[in-house]
PDB file of C-alpha atoms in Angstrom:
ATOM      1  CA  MET A   1      -1.614   0.717  11.038  1.00  0.00           C
ATOM      2  CA  ASP A   2      -1.605   4.331   9.870  1.00  0.00           C
ATOM      3  CA  SER A   3       1.765   6.070  10.314  1.00  0.00           C
ATOM      4  CA  HIS A   4       0.088   9.188  11.697  1.00  0.00           C
ATOM      5  CA  PHE A   5      -1.573   7.109  14.402  1.00  0.00           C
ATOM      6  CA  ILE A   6       1.767   5.487  15.261  1.00  0.00           C
ATOM      7  CA  THR A   7       3.299   8.944  15.679  1.00  0.00           C
ATOM      8  CA  TYR A   8       0.391  10.064  17.850  1.00  0.00           C
ATOM      9  CA  ALA A   9       0.603   6.921  19.995  1.00  0.00           C
ATOM     10  CA  THR A  10       4.335   7.164  20.543  1.00  0.00           C
ATOM     11  CA  ASP A  11       4.097  10.866  21.404  1.00  0.00           C
ATOM     12  CA  VAL A  12       1.605  10.001  24.154  1.00  0.00           C
ATOM     13  CA  LEU A  13       3.359   6.874  25.406  1.00  0.00           C
ATOM     14  CA  GLY A  14       6.784   8.517  25.352  1.00  0.00           C
ATOM     15  CA  ASP A  15       5.707  11.872  26.759  1.00  0.00           C
ATOM     16  CA  THR A  16       8.619  13.579  28.508  1.00  0.00           C
ATOM     17  CA  GLN A  17       6.765  14.246  31.752  1.00  0.00           C
ATOM     18  CA  SER A  18       4.317  11.373  32.130  1.00  0.00           C
ATOM     19  CA  GLY A  19       5.227   8.695  29.608  1.00  0.00           C
ATOM     20  CA  LEU A  20       7.542   5.704  29.570  1.00  0.00           C
ATOM     21  CA  SER A  21      11.201   6.159  30.347  1.00  0.00           C
ATOM     22  CA  GLY A  22      13.856   5.316  27.777  1.00  0.00           C
ATOM     23  CA  SER A  23      14.799   2.155  29.641  1.00  0.00           C
ATOM     24  CA  GLU A  24      11.141   1.058  29.789  1.00  0.00           C
ATOM     25  CA  ILE A  25      10.750   1.631  26.064  1.00  0.00           C
ATOM     26  CA  ALA A  26      13.784  -0.543  25.370  1.00  0.00           C
ATOM     27  CA  LYS A  27      12.623  -3.218  27.822  1.00  0.00           C
ATOM     28  CA  TYR A  28       9.032  -3.518  26.608  1.00  0.00           C
ATOM     29  CA  SER A  29       9.968  -3.241  22.931  1.00  0.00           C
ATOM     30  CA  THR A  30      12.446  -6.073  23.409  1.00  0.00           C
ATOM     31  CA  GLU A  31       9.857  -8.242  25.152  1.00  0.00           C
ATOM     32  CA  PHE A  32       7.517  -7.951  22.174  1.00  0.00           C
ATOM     33  CA  ALA A  33      10.372  -8.338  19.680  1.00  0.00           C
ATOM     34  CA  VAL A  34      11.229 -11.672  21.282  1.00  0.00           C
ATOM     35  CA  LYS A  35       7.563 -12.671  21.428  1.00  0.00           C
ATOM     36  CA  TYR A  36       7.029 -12.043  17.714  1.00  0.00           C
ATOM     37  CA  ASN A  37      10.576 -12.810  16.540  1.00  0.00           C
ATOM     38  CA  VAL A  38      11.057  -9.294  15.158  1.00  0.00           C
ATOM     39  CA  ALA A  39      14.343  -7.398  14.892  1.00  0.00           C
ATOM     40  CA  ILE A  40      14.107  -3.869  16.325  1.00  0.00           C
ATOM     41  CA  PRO A  41      16.680  -1.063  16.061  1.00  0.00           C
ATOM     42  CA  TYR A  42      16.508   0.165  19.677  1.00  0.00           C
ATOM     43  CA  GLY A  43      16.319  -2.705  22.139  1.00  0.00           C
ATOM     44  CA  THR A  44      18.973  -1.503  24.560  1.00  0.00           C
ATOM     45  CA  TYR A  45      19.341   1.623  26.677  1.00  0.00           C
ATOM     46  CA  PRO A  46      20.851   4.212  26.690  1.00  0.00           C
ATOM     47  CA  PHE A  47      19.938   5.015  23.112  1.00  0.00           C
ATOM     48  CA  PRO A  48      22.551   6.419  20.706  1.00  0.00           C
ATOM     49  CA  LYS A  49      23.172  10.142  21.025  1.00  0.00           C
ATOM     50  CA  THR A  50      22.228  10.533  17.366  1.00  0.00           C
ATOM     51  CA  LEU A  51      18.642   9.581  18.229  1.00  0.00           C
ATOM     52  CA  PRO A  52      16.498  12.729  18.724  1.00  0.00           C
ATOM     53  CA  ASN A  53      14.467  11.393  21.682  1.00  0.00           C
ATOM     54  CA  LYS A  54      12.910   8.326  23.291  1.00  0.00           C
ATOM     55  CA  ARG A  55       9.637   8.827  21.376  1.00  0.00           C
ATOM     56  CA  THR A  56      11.551   8.348  18.139  1.00  0.00           C
ATOM     57  CA  ALA A  57      13.039   5.114  19.494  1.00  0.00           C
ATOM     58  CA  LEU A  58       9.581   3.780  20.310  1.00  0.00           C
ATOM     59  CA  ARG A  59       8.180   4.824  16.936  1.00  0.00           C
ATOM     60  CA  ARG A  60      11.007   3.215  14.973  1.00  0.00           C
ATOM     61  CA  ASN A  61      10.715   0.050  17.028  1.00  0.00           C
ATOM     62  CA  LEU A  62       6.968  -0.073  16.379  1.00  0.00           C
ATOM     63  CA  GLU A  63       7.502   0.370  12.657  1.00  0.00           C
ATOM     64  CA  GLU A  64       9.211  -3.037  12.531  1.00  0.00           C
ATOM     65  CA  PHE A  65       6.086  -4.880  13.690  1.00  0.00           C
ATOM     66  CA  SER A  66       3.046  -5.860  11.635  1.00  0.00           C
ATOM     67  CA  GLY A  67      -0.164  -3.880  12.044  1.00  0.00           C
ATOM     68  CA  GLU A  68      -1.724  -6.420  14.395  1.00  0.00           C
ATOM     69  CA  GLN A  69       1.473  -6.620  16.433  1.00  0.00           C
ATOM     70  CA  GLN A  70       1.587  -2.819  16.665  1.00  0.00           C
ATOM     71  CA  PHE A  71      -1.982  -2.862  17.906  1.00  0.00           C
ATOM     72  CA  GLN A  72      -1.208  -5.468  20.548  1.00  0.00           C
ATOM     73  CA  LEU A  73       1.890  -3.634  21.786  1.00  0.00           C
ATOM     74  CA  ILE A  74       0.196  -0.229  22.016  1.00  0.00           C
ATOM     75  CA  PHE A  75      -2.831  -1.733  23.774  1.00  0.00           C
ATOM     76  CA  TRP A  76      -0.574  -3.563  26.232  1.00  0.00           C
ATOM     77  CA  LEU A  77       1.416  -0.425  26.986  1.00  0.00           C
ATOM     78  CA  CYS A  78      -1.802   1.518  27.619  1.00  0.00           C
ATOM     79  CA  GLU A  79      -2.694  -0.975  30.350  1.00  0.00           C
ATOM     80  CA  LEU A  80       0.548  -0.640  32.276  1.00  0.00           C
ATOM     81  CA  PRO A  81      -0.261   0.333  35.897  1.00  0.00           C
ATOM     82  CA  GLN A  82       1.930   3.441  35.757  1.00  0.00           C
ATOM     83  CA  LEU A  83       0.080   4.721  32.679  1.00  0.00           C
ATOM     84  CA  GLU A  84      -3.496   3.446  32.583  1.00  0.00           C
ATOM     85  CA  GLU A  85      -5.089   6.131  34.779  1.00  0.00           C
ATOM     86  CA  GLN A  86      -3.736   9.068  32.779  1.00  0.00           C
ATOM     87  CA  GLU A  87      -6.403  10.826  30.731  1.00  0.00           C
ATOM     88  CA  SER A  88      -4.151  11.016  27.653  1.00  0.00           C
ATOM     89  CA  ILE A  89      -3.608   7.249  27.833  1.00  0.00           C
ATOM     90  CA  LYS A  90      -7.333   6.583  28.230  1.00  0.00           C
ATOM     91  CA  THR A  91      -8.003   8.686  25.148  1.00  0.00           C
ATOM     92  CA  LEU A  92      -5.275   6.874  23.203  1.00  0.00           C
ATOM     93  CA  LYS A  93      -6.715   3.502  24.197  1.00  0.00           C
ATOM     94  CA  LEU A  94     -10.201   4.557  23.160  1.00  0.00           C
ATOM     95  CA  ARG A  95      -9.007   5.858  19.779  1.00  0.00           C
ATOM     96  CA  LEU A  96      -6.985   2.687  19.265  1.00  0.00           C
ATOM     97  CA  LEU A  97     -10.035   0.499  19.800  1.00  0.00           C
ATOM     98  CA  THR A  98     -12.308   2.791  17.803  1.00  0.00           C
ATOM     99  CA  ASN A  99      -9.987   2.839  14.782  1.00  0.00           C
ATOM    100  CA  TYR A 100      -8.556  -0.677  14.852  1.00  0.00           C
ATOM    101  CA  GLY A 101     -10.423  -2.813  17.399  1.00  0.00           C
ATOM    102  CA  LYS A 102     -12.678  -4.615  14.945  1.00  0.00           C
ATOM    103  CA  GLN A 103      -9.892  -5.025  12.407  1.00  0.00           C
ATOM    104  CA  TYR A 104      -7.688  -6.840  14.884  1.00  0.00           C
ATOM    105  CA  GLY A 105     -10.410  -8.723  16.749  1.00  0.00           C
ATOM    106  CA  MET A 106     -10.279  -6.817  20.014  1.00  0.00           C
ATOM    107  CA  ILE A 107     -13.872  -5.626  20.272  1.00  0.00           C
ATOM    108  CA  ASN A 108     -15.143  -8.059  22.892  1.00  0.00           C
ATOM    109  CA  ILE A 109     -18.706  -7.022  23.588  1.00  0.00           C
ATOM    110  CA  PRO A 110     -21.452  -8.613  25.697  1.00  0.00           C
ATOM    111  CA  ASN A 111     -23.709 -11.177  24.027  1.00  0.00           C
ATOM    112  CA  SER A 112     -22.374 -10.601  20.527  1.00  0.00           C
ATOM    113  CA  SER A 113     -25.428 -12.116  18.816  1.00  0.00           C
ATOM    114  CA  ILE A 114     -27.717  -9.482  20.351  1.00  0.00           C
ATOM    115  CA  VAL A 115     -25.268  -6.709  19.534  1.00  0.00           C
ATOM    116  CA  GLU A 116     -24.707  -7.862  15.961  1.00  0.00           C
ATOM    117  CA  GLU A 117     -28.463  -7.959  15.375  1.00  0.00           C
ATOM    118  CA  THR A 118     -28.766  -4.466  16.827  1.00  0.00           C
ATOM    119  CA  TYR A 119     -26.101  -3.169  14.447  1.00  0.00           C
ATOM    120  CA  HIS A 120     -28.223  -4.549  11.617  1.00  0.00           C
ATOM    121  CA  TRP A 121     -31.419  -2.903  12.865  1.00  0.00           C
ATOM    122  CA  LEU A 122     -29.632   0.423  13.363  1.00  0.00           C
ATOM    123  CA  ASN A 123     -28.450   0.675   9.756  1.00  0.00           C
ATOM    124  CA  ASP A 124     -31.265   3.107   8.951  1.00  0.00           C
ATOM    125  CA  TYR A 125     -30.553   5.145  12.092  1.00  0.00           C
ATOM    126  CA  PRO A 126     -26.999   6.448  11.510  1.00  0.00           C
ATOM    127  CA  LYS A 127     -26.872   8.880  14.439  1.00  0.00           C
ATOM    128  CA  ALA A 128     -28.085   6.207  16.818  1.00  0.00           C
ATOM    129  CA  LEU A 129     -25.654   3.692  15.347  1.00  0.00           C
ATOM    130  CA  GLU A 130     -22.745   6.083  15.882  1.00  0.00           C
ATOM    131  CA  LYS A 131     -23.560   6.571  19.579  1.00  0.00           C
ATOM    132  CA  TYR A 132     -24.179   2.844  20.024  1.00  0.00           C
ATOM    133  CA  SER A 133     -20.751   2.033  18.575  1.00  0.00           C
ATOM    134  CA  GLU A 134     -19.067   4.663  20.755  1.00  0.00           C
ATOM    135  CA  GLY A 135     -20.672   3.246  23.877  1.00  0.00           C
ATOM    136  CA  LEU A 136     -19.614  -0.310  23.061  1.00  0.00           C
ATOM    137  CA  THR A 137     -16.043   0.762  22.361  1.00  0.00           C
ATOM    138  CA  LYS A 138     -15.805   2.574  25.685  1.00  0.00           C
ATOM    139  CA  PHE A 139     -17.197  -0.506  27.422  1.00  0.00           C
ATOM    140  CA  GLN A 140     -14.570  -2.700  25.763  1.00  0.00           C
ATOM    141  CA  ALA A 141     -11.807  -0.306  26.757  1.00  0.00           C
ATOM    142  CA  ASN A 142     -13.148  -0.216  30.329  1.00  0.00           C
ATOM    143  CA  LEU A 143     -13.060   3.574  30.087  1.00  0.00           C
ATOM    144  CA  PHE A 144     -15.432   6.390  30.872  1.00  0.00           C
ATOM    145  CA  LYS A 145     -18.052   4.051  32.381  1.00  0.00           C
ATOM    146  CA  ARG A 146     -20.707   6.713  32.849  1.00  0.00           C
ATOM    147  CA  SER A 147     -20.119   7.996  29.331  1.00  0.00           C
ATOM    148  CA  SER A 148     -20.344   4.529  27.787  1.00  0.00           C
ATOM    149  CA  ILE A 149     -23.736   3.747  29.257  1.00  0.00           C
ATOM    150  CA  ASP A 150     -25.006   7.244  28.473  1.00  0.00           C
ATOM    151  CA  ASP A 151     -23.986   6.750  24.832  1.00  0.00           C
ATOM    152  CA  ILE A 152     -26.126   3.598  24.773  1.00  0.00           C
ATOM    153  CA  ARG A 153     -29.079   5.494  26.290  1.00  0.00           C
ATOM    154  CA  LEU A 154     -28.662   8.309  23.779  1.00  0.00           C
ATOM    155  CA  SER A 155     -28.696   5.777  20.957  1.00  0.00           C
ATOM    156  CA  PHE A 156     -32.097   4.559  22.190  1.00  0.00           C
ATOM    157  CA  GLU A 157     -33.325   8.140  22.473  1.00  0.00           C
ATOM    158  CA  LEU A 158     -32.227   8.938  18.920  1.00  0.00           C
ATOM    159  CA  VAL A 159     -34.069   5.893  17.602  1.00  0.00           C
ATOM    160  CA  ALA A 160     -37.245   6.991  19.379  1.00  0.00           C
ATOM    161  CA  LYS A 161     -36.924  10.553  18.056  1.00  0.00           C
ATOM    162  CA  GLN A 162     -36.497   9.365  14.467  1.00  0.00           C
ATOM    163  CA  ILE A 163     -39.400   6.933  14.647  1.00  0.00           C
ATOM    164  CA  LEU A 164     -41.788   9.329  16.394  1.00  0.00           C
ATOM    165  CA  LYS A 165     -40.560  12.367  14.443  1.00  0.00           C
ATOM    166  CA  ASN A 166     -40.103  14.634  17.451  1.00  0.00           C
ATOM    167  CA  ASP A 167     -37.290  15.943  19.636  1.00  0.00           C
ATOM    168  CA  LYS A 168     -38.434  14.735  23.065  1.00  0.00           C
ATOM    169  CA  SER A 169     -36.185  13.161  25.678  1.00  0.00           C
ATOM    170  CA  LEU A 170     -36.539   9.419  26.166  1.00  0.00           C
ATOM    171  CA  GLU A 171     -38.533   9.717  29.410  1.00  0.00           C
ATOM    172  CA  ASN A 172     -41.017  11.983  27.628  1.00  0.00           C
ATOM    173  CA  GLN A 173     -41.559   9.447  24.852  1.00  0.00           C
ATOM    174  CA  ILE A 174     -42.969   6.699  27.071  1.00  0.00           C
ATOM    175  CA  SER A 175     -46.651   7.654  26.795  1.00  0.00           C
ATOM    176  CA  GLU A 176     -46.557   8.106  23.034  1.00  0.00           C
ATOM    177  CA  ILE A 177     -44.686   4.856  22.533  1.00  0.00           C
ATOM    178  CA  GLY A 178     -47.370   3.097  24.556  1.00  0.00           C
ATOM    179  CA  SER A 179     -50.077   4.610  22.344  1.00  0.00           C
ATOM    180  CA  ARG A 180     -48.246   3.690  19.150  1.00  0.00           C
ATOM    181  CA  LEU A 181     -47.757   0.105  20.331  1.00  0.00           C
ATOM    182  CA  LYS A 182     -51.499  -0.080  20.991  1.00  0.00           C
ATOM    183  CA  GLU A 183     -52.192   1.116  17.452  1.00  0.00           C
ATOM    184  CA  LYS A 184     -49.992  -1.730  16.199  1.00  0.00           C
ATOM    185  CA  ASP A 185     -52.132  -4.254  18.120  1.00  0.00           C
ATOM    186  CA  VAL A 186     -49.316  -5.206  20.469  1.00  0.00           C
ATOM    187  CA  SER A 187     -50.857  -7.255  23.282  1.00  0.00           C
ATOM    188  CA  PRO A 188     -51.782  -5.246  26.409  1.00  0.00           C
ATOM    189  CA  GLU A 189     -49.496  -7.374  28.568  1.00  0.00           C
ATOM    190  CA  LEU A 190     -46.427  -6.888  26.396  1.00  0.00           C
ATOM    191  CA  ARG A 191     -47.264  -3.225  25.774  1.00  0.00           C
ATOM    192  CA  ASN A 192     -47.586  -2.534  29.509  1.00  0.00           C
ATOM    193  CA  MET A 193     -44.402  -4.459  30.229  1.00  0.00           C
ATOM    194  CA  TYR A 194     -42.452  -2.461  27.640  1.00  0.00           C
ATOM    195  CA  VAL A 195     -43.760   0.880  28.899  1.00  0.00           C
ATOM    196  CA  LYS A 196     -43.028  -0.026  32.525  1.00  0.00           C
ATOM    197  CA  LEU A 197     -39.572  -1.202  31.571  1.00  0.00           C
ATOM    198  CA  MET A 198     -38.903   2.110  29.831  1.00  0.00           C
ATOM    199  CA  ASP A 199     -40.029   3.922  32.970  1.00  0.00           C
ATOM    200  CA  TYR A 200     -37.609   1.978  35.172  1.00  0.00           C
ATOM    201  CA  TYR A 201     -34.891   2.297  32.540  1.00  0.00           C
ATOM    202  CA  THR A 202     -35.042   6.098  32.397  1.00  0.00           C
ATOM    203  CA  LYS A 203     -35.226   6.357  36.200  1.00  0.00           C
ATOM    204  CA  TYR A 204     -32.135   4.164  36.495  1.00  0.00           C
ATOM    205  CA  GLN A 205     -30.285   6.339  34.002  1.00  0.00           C
ATOM    206  CA  ASN A 206     -31.212   9.536  35.815  1.00  0.00           C
ATOM    207  CA  THR A 207     -30.216   8.126  39.205  1.00  0.00           C
ATOM    208  CA  TYR A 208     -27.012   6.250  38.426  1.00  0.00           C
ATOM    209  CA  VAL A 209     -25.707   7.540  35.129  1.00  0.00           C
ATOM    210  CA  LYS A 210     -26.471  11.201  34.576  1.00  0.00           C
ATOM    211  CA  HIS A 211     -25.550  12.305  38.083  1.00  0.00           C
ATOM    212  CA  ASP A 212     -23.124   9.724  39.424  1.00  0.00           C
ATOM    213  CA  ASP A 213     -20.626   7.065  38.395  1.00  0.00           C
ATOM    214  CA  ARG A 214     -21.641   4.226  40.683  1.00  0.00           C
ATOM    215  CA  VAL A 215     -22.516   1.681  38.007  1.00  0.00           C
ATOM    216  CA  ASN A 216     -20.402  -1.478  37.903  1.00  0.00           C
ATOM    217  CA  LYS A 217     -19.375  -3.502  34.885  1.00  0.00           C
ATOM    218  CA  ASN A 218     -22.078  -6.155  35.337  1.00  0.00           C
ATOM    219  CA  GLU A 219     -24.772  -3.478  35.363  1.00  0.00           C
ATOM    220  CA  ILE A 220     -23.303  -1.818  32.279  1.00  0.00           C
ATOM    221  CA  GLU A 221     -23.302  -5.121  30.420  1.00  0.00           C
ATOM    222  CA  TYR A 222     -26.917  -5.751  31.382  1.00  0.00           C
ATOM    223  CA  ILE A 223     -27.963  -2.240  30.306  1.00  0.00           C
ATOM    224  CA  ILE A 224     -26.236  -2.681  26.934  1.00  0.00           C
ATOM    225  CA  GLU A 225     -28.090  -5.939  26.286  1.00  0.00           C
ATOM    226  CA  LEU A 226     -31.403  -4.584  27.580  1.00  0.00           C
ATOM    227  CA  THR A 227     -31.140  -1.410  25.493  1.00  0.00           C
ATOM    228  CA  SER A 228     -30.259  -3.463  22.427  1.00  0.00           C
ATOM    229  CA  LEU A 229     -33.371  -5.609  22.812  1.00  0.00           C
ATOM    230  CA  MET A 230     -35.627  -2.614  23.488  1.00  0.00           C
ATOM    231  CA  MET A 231     -34.355  -0.752  20.425  1.00  0.00           C
ATOM    232  CA  LYS A 232     -34.713  -3.819  18.235  1.00  0.00           C
ATOM    233  CA  PHE A 233     -38.334  -4.307  19.319  1.00  0.00           C
ATOM    234  CA  LEU A 234     -39.166  -0.632  18.788  1.00  0.00           C
ATOM    235  CA  ILE A 235     -37.631  -0.553  15.303  1.00  0.00           C
ATOM    236  CA  LYS A 236     -39.300  -3.814  14.220  1.00  0.00           C
ATOM    237  CA  THR A 237     -42.687  -2.750  15.578  1.00  0.00           C
ATOM    238  CA  LEU A 238     -42.858   0.985  14.831  1.00  0.00           C
ATOM    239  CA  GLY A 239     -39.938   1.709  12.502  1.00  0.00           C
TER     240      GLY A 239
END
């Protein structure tokens, strides 16, 4: 794991006002040292007076672990009840998963086969792919629920804009998409179903996502899978 990220993480986790105490740093570092059979320099508290601060103790302890172990420890610390609701911790957790989640096998996304296929289909749509990845990472981190599902919607919108070569919002693309599907000889039943689904989809987004934060995790998971399938069909048919 990058040394700059370790410094950033320990500055957040060991923040003087809102972070872990020195005794907590020693306690939790020791727990992971025992778990992974790793020798750490600062497993007892109080720390030596020669040590500049508790953040340095945490950083030097972390430096003794492997990259995957560092990832696991930082992630675990971010989920401590006394820390997890802090905005700085949420941001740290999100950056941790964004930078290292795939590398260390922590991106656990709904219906991975659908998602993996969608990644493939989005290769030629880099802006959409970027927003899609951001939304999935936020979902995995259980952070910024409204933002995660809006990222997924925006990914769909960006795909539609690139295919149709315009700058319309998703709800204003429905009619043209219907016409284009007709030109491609898509059956009337499937074409009407897709258009109606888009109509309900955009109404749901406007009601529950853009203006409120009432969506639950099951709904988010369903929206991710539904959006993935809708984008895949649009790219295969019109892209």
